[in-house]
């Protein structure tokens, strides 16, 4: 086979590779005929045979083999235009609600381990984190790829305009996303720190002073932990729907009241059980414990007043500016719902 | 690139032009195949009528139209080479008639809407060079 014919054969073979199997012979035969006709026409115009460079130029003009073959295939996509925005939305949720907390926990543990163990722990943790990224995004992609191939005429046709979310009335009650992110991060750090409170049974201070807390501490431990976890859930919801609804405003009010209530209880609950101070007599430390507990209990009314003031100032305006639950913003156009 | 266009505008124009051309090309191909032809002569014929089309567009289109039952094809030897000849099927004839009626309706509507603009282009351009005068018939 001469060089020129070899070039055409190589081109057609490359096209064939990307064609649907059952149509390969037919399409390649037709393309070969087209190329041959083109070459003959050019040769008859020039009055001579085309050389290798001219054949190459002609083939280049016909297009890259993979592109030529792709035009014979039906349009295919892993995830189509209907599901793609939902796919991206779900990936964002996974990143914010699953991967980001993991990363923060990883950083938190690395910091907690101290400077000695930090780099090693951080890098081994980073390996786990990469696996998490690929696994979670892979699972989401596979689920959407399957959904793309499931008949969904019912989903596309069976919908009711009356069930769409109501249009948001105005910009009042808007929540800054940066605030929600800050709340999530702060609460996660609190939860992380709280879960590692090995000192919660007995506080040890550098000068050798041991402070033993009352058994009632367990109620506060679980109480504050629950408030922090619920606050994270609320902040994540606020991040996805950045405006206050009635329901979420009441939830926030409830959490603020619960947090304040716990704080006031701590003040009144005589939390200190015992203080052990080297070189100081037990009688003297017992006096100190009694004095601290009594003074804390005396400050109870002030604590309640402060908490009520904070709750009223922070939660009342929020409740007033919140919107009916289920409301939505529509392209920034505020239409009365 | 069209006269006086930025690169971004030229891209937009090119996309819209291809979109506009896509439907017209189907009409032209169906019209051409009222008489039997094979791919290469069909391309030449279309090019001679001012509708040049590359093989990467034409052959997949022919296959699609055939799979939709609008064309029939057969391999036959001509000039000592095997060629695939296409022609309009009975269904293709009927669809072509309907499409031509639709095309004329759209054409008349568009002329009714933009006829005045086409007249302005013609005046600005001196002789209305490059504009199909049949487009002006609707105004």
Coordinates of N, CA, C and O in Angstrom, one line a residue, chain A residues 110-186:
Chain A
X110 N -6.2 17.9 65.1 CA -4.7 18.1 64.9 C -4.2 19.2 65.8 O -3.2 19.1 66.4
X111 N -5.0 20.3 66.0 CA -4.7 21.3 66.9 C -4.6 20.8 68.4 O -3.7 21.1 69.1
X112 N -5.6 20.0 68.7 CA -5.7 19.5 70.1 C -4.6 18.6 70.4 O -4.1 18.5 71.5
X113 N -4.1 17.8 69.4 CA -3.0 16.9 69.6 C -1.7 17.7 70.0 O -0.7 17.1 70.4
X114 N -1.7 19.0 69.7 CA -0.5 19.8 70.0 C 0.5 19.7 68.9 O 0.3 19.0 67.9
X115 N 1.5 20.6 69.0 CA 2.4 20.8 67.9 C 3.2 19.5 67.6 O 3.6 19.3 66.4
X116 N 3.5 18.6 68.6 CA 4.3 17.5 68.3 C 3.6 16.5 67.4 O 4.2 16.1 66.4
X117 N 2.4 16.1 67.7 CA 1.7 15.1 66.9 C 0.9 15.7 65.7 O 0.4 15.0 64.9
X118 N 0.9 17.0 65.6 CA 0.0 17.7 64.6 C 0.3 17.3 63.2 O -0.6 16.9 62.5
X119 N 1.5 17.6 62.7 CA 1.7 17.4 61.3 C 1.4 16.0 60.8 O 0.7 15.8 59.8
X120 N 1.9 15.0 61.6 CA 1.7 13.6 61.2 C 0.2 13.2 61.2 O -0.3 12.7 60.2
X121 N -0.5 13.7 62.2 CA -2.0 13.4 62.3 C -2.7 14.1 61.2 O -3.6 13.5 60.5
X122 N -2.3 15.3 60.9 CA -3.0 16.1 59.9 C -2.9 15.5 58.5 O -3.9 15.4 57.8
X123 N -1.7 15.1 58.2 CA -1.5 14.5 56.9 C -2.1 13.2 56.7 O -2.7 12.9 55.6
X124 N -2.1 12.4 57.8 CA -2.8 11.1 57.6 C -4.3 11.3 57.5 O -5.0 10.6 56.8
X125 N -4.8 12.3 58.3 CA -6.2 12.6 58.2 C -6.6 13.2 56.9 O -7.7 13.0 56.4
X126 N -5.7 13.9 56.3 CA -5.9 14.5 55.0 C -6.1 13.4 53.9 O -7.0 13.5 53.0
X127 N -5.4 12.3 54.1 CA -5.6 11.2 53.2 C -7.0 10.6 53.3 O -7.7 10.4 52.3
X128 N -7.5 10.5 54.6 CA -8.9 10.1 54.8 C -9.8 11.0 54.2 O -10.9 10.6 53.6
X129 N -9.5 12.3 54.3 CA -10.4 13.4 53.8 C -10.6 13.3 52.3 O -11.7 13.4 51.8
X130 N -9.5 13.0 51.6 CA -9.5 12.9 50.1 C -10.4 11.7 49.8 O -11.2 11.8 48.8
X131 N -10.2 10.6 50.5 CA -11.1 9.4 50.3 C -12.5 9.8 50.4 O -13.4 9.4 49.6
X132 N -12.8 10.6 51.5 CA -14.2 11.0 51.7 C -14.7 11.8 50.6 O -15.9 11.6 50.1
X133 N -13.9 12.7 50.1 CA -14.4 13.6 48.9 C -14.7 12.7 47.7 O -15.8 12.8 47.2
X134 N -13.8 11.8 47.4 CA -14.0 11.0 46.2 C -15.2 10.0 46.4 O -16.0 9.8 45.5
X135 N -15.3 9.5 47.6 CA -16.4 8.5 47.9 C -17.7 9.2 47.8 O -18.7 8.8 47.1
X136 N -17.8 10.4 48.5 CA -19.2 11.0 48.6 C -19.6 11.6 47.2 O -20.7 11.4 46.8
X137 N -18.6 12.2 46.5 CA -19.0 12.8 45.2 C -19.3 11.6 44.2 O -20.1 11.7 43.4
X138 N -18.5 10.5 44.4 CA -18.7 9.3 43.5 C -20.1 8.7 43.7 O -20.8 8.4 42.7
X139 N -20.5 8.6 45.0 CA -21.8 8.0 45.3 C -22.9 8.9 44.7 O -23.9 8.4 44.1
X140 N -22.8 10.2 44.9 CA -23.8 11.1 44.4 C -23.9 11.0 42.9 O -25.0 11.0 42.3
X141 N -22.7 11.0 42.2 CA -22.7 10.9 40.8 C -23.4 9.6 40.3 O -24.2 9.6 39.3
X142 N -23.0 8.5 41.0 CA -23.6 7.2 40.5 C -25.2 7.3 40.7 O -25.9 6.9 39.8
X143 N -25.6 7.8 41.8 CA -27.1 7.9 42.1 C -27.8 8.7 41.0 O -28.8 8.3 40.4
X144 N -27.2 9.8 40.6 CA -27.8 10.7 39.6 C -27.7 10.1 38.2 O -28.6 10.2 37.4
X145 N -26.6 9.3 38.0 CA -26.5 8.6 36.7 C -27.6 7.6 36.6 O -28.2 7.4 35.5
X146 N -27.9 6.9 37.7 CA -29.0 5.9 37.6 C -30.3 6.6 37.5 O -31.1 6.2 36.6
X147 N -30.5 7.7 38.2 CA -31.8 8.4 38.1 C -32.0 8.9 36.7 O -33.1 9.0 36.2
X148 N -30.9 9.3 36.0 CA -31.0 9.9 34.7 C -31.6 8.8 33.7 O -32.2 9.1 32.7
X149 N -31.3 7.5 34.1 CA -31.8 6.4 33.2 C -33.1 5.8 33.6 O -33.5 4.9 33.0
X150 N -33.6 6.3 34.7 CA -34.9 5.8 35.2 C -36.0 6.6 34.5 O -35.9 7.8 34.4
X151 N -37.1 5.9 33.9 CA -38.2 6.7 33.3 C -38.8 7.7 34.4 O -39.0 7.3 35.5
X152 N -38.9 9.0 34.0 CA -39.4 9.9 35.0 C -40.5 10.8 34.4 O -40.6 12.0 34.8
X153 N -41.3 10.2 33.5 CA -42.4 11.0 32.9 C -43.3 11.5 34.0 O -43.8 12.6 34.0
X154 N -43.5 10.6 35.0 CA -44.4 10.9 36.1 C -43.9 12.1 36.9 O -44.7 13.0 37.1
X155 N -42.6 12.1 37.1 CA -42.0 13.2 37.8 C -42.2 14.5 37.0 O -42.4 15.6 37.6
X156 N -42.0 14.4 35.7 CA -42.0 15.6 34.9 C -43.4 16.2 34.7 O -43.6 17.4 34.6
X157 N -44.4 15.2 34.6 CA -45.8 15.6 34.3 C -46.6 15.9 35.5 O -47.5 16.7 35.5
X158 N -46.4 15.1 36.5 CA -47.2 15.1 37.7 C -46.7 16.1 38.7 O -46.0 15.8 39.7
X159 N -47.1 17.4 38.5 CA -46.8 18.4 39.5 C -47.9 19.4 39.5 O -48.7 19.5 38.6
X160 N -48.0 20.1 40.6 CA -49.1 21.1 40.8 C -48.5 22.4 41.1 O -47.8 22.6 42.1
X161 N -48.8 23.4 40.3 CA -48.3 24.8 40.5 C -48.6 25.3 41.9 O -47.9 26.1 42.5
X162 N -49.8 24.8 42.4 CA -50.2 25.3 43.7 C -49.4 24.8 44.9 O -49.4 25.3 46.0
X163 N -48.6 23.8 44.6 CA -47.7 23.3 45.7 C -46.3 23.9 45.6 O -45.5 23.5 46.4
X164 N -46.1 24.9 44.7 CA -44.8 25.5 44.7 C -44.7 26.4 45.9 O -45.7 26.9 46.4
X165 N -43.5 26.7 46.4 CA -43.3 27.6 47.6 C -43.8 29.0 47.3 O -43.8 29.4 46.1
X166 N -44.4 29.6 48.3 CA -44.9 30.9 48.1 C -43.8 31.9 47.9 O -42.7 31.7 48.3
X167 N -44.2 33.0 47.2 CA -43.1 34.0 46.9 C -42.8 34.8 48.2 O -43.7 35.1 48.9
X168 N -41.5 35.0 48.3 CA -41.1 35.8 49.5 C -41.6 37.2 49.5 O -41.6 37.8 48.4
X169 N -42.0 37.7 50.6 CA -42.7 39.0 50.6 C -41.6 40.1 50.4 O -41.8 41.0 49.7
X170 N -40.6 40.1 51.2 CA -39.6 41.2 51.1 C -38.3 40.6 51.6 O -38.1 39.5 51.9
X171 N -37.3 41.6 51.7 CA -36.0 41.2 52.1 C -35.8 41.1 53.7 O -34.8 40.8 54.2
X172 N -36.9 41.4 54.4 CA -36.8 41.4 55.8 C -36.5 39.9 56.3 O -37.0 39.0 55.6
X173 N -35.8 39.8 57.4 CA -35.5 38.5 57.9 C -34.4 37.8 57.1 O -34.2 36.6 57.3
X174 N -33.7 38.5 56.2 CA -32.6 37.9 55.5 C -31.5 37.5 56.4 O -31.2 38.2 57.4
X175 N -30.9 36.3 56.2 CA -29.8 35.9 57.0 C -28.5 35.9 56.2 O -28.5 35.3 55.1
X176 N -27.5 36.6 56.6 CA -26.2 36.6 55.9 C -25.6 35.2 55.9 O -25.6 34.6 57.0
X177 N -25.2 34.7 54.7 CA -24.7 33.4 54.7 C -23.4 33.3 55.5 O -23.1 32.3 56.1
X178 N -22.6 34.4 55.5 CA -21.4 34.4 56.3 C -21.7 34.2 57.8 O -20.9 33.5 58.5
X179 N -22.8 34.7 58.3 CA -23.2 34.6 59.7 C -23.5 33.1 59.9 O -23.0 32.5 61.0
X180 N -24.2 32.5 59.0 CA -24.6 31.1 59.2 C -23.3 30.2 59.2 O -23.2 29.3 60.0
X181 N -22.4 30.5 58.3 CA -21.1 29.7 58.2 C -20.3 29.9 59.5 O -19.8 28.9 60.1
X182 N -20.3 31.1 60.0 CA -19.5 31.4 61.2 C -20.2 30.6 62.4 O -19.5 30.1 63.2
X183 N -21.5 30.6 62.4 CA -22.2 29.9 63.5 C -21.9 28.4 63.5 O -21.7 27.8 64.5
X184 N -21.9 27.8 62.2 CA -21.7 26.4 62.1 C -20.2 26.1 62.6 O -20.0 25.2 63.4
X185 N -19.3 26.9 62.2 CA -17.9 26.7 62.5 C -17.7 26.8 64.1 O -17.1 25.9 64.7
X186 N -18.3 27.9 64.6 CA -18.1 28.1 66.1 C -18.8 27.0 66.9 O -18.2 26.5 67.8

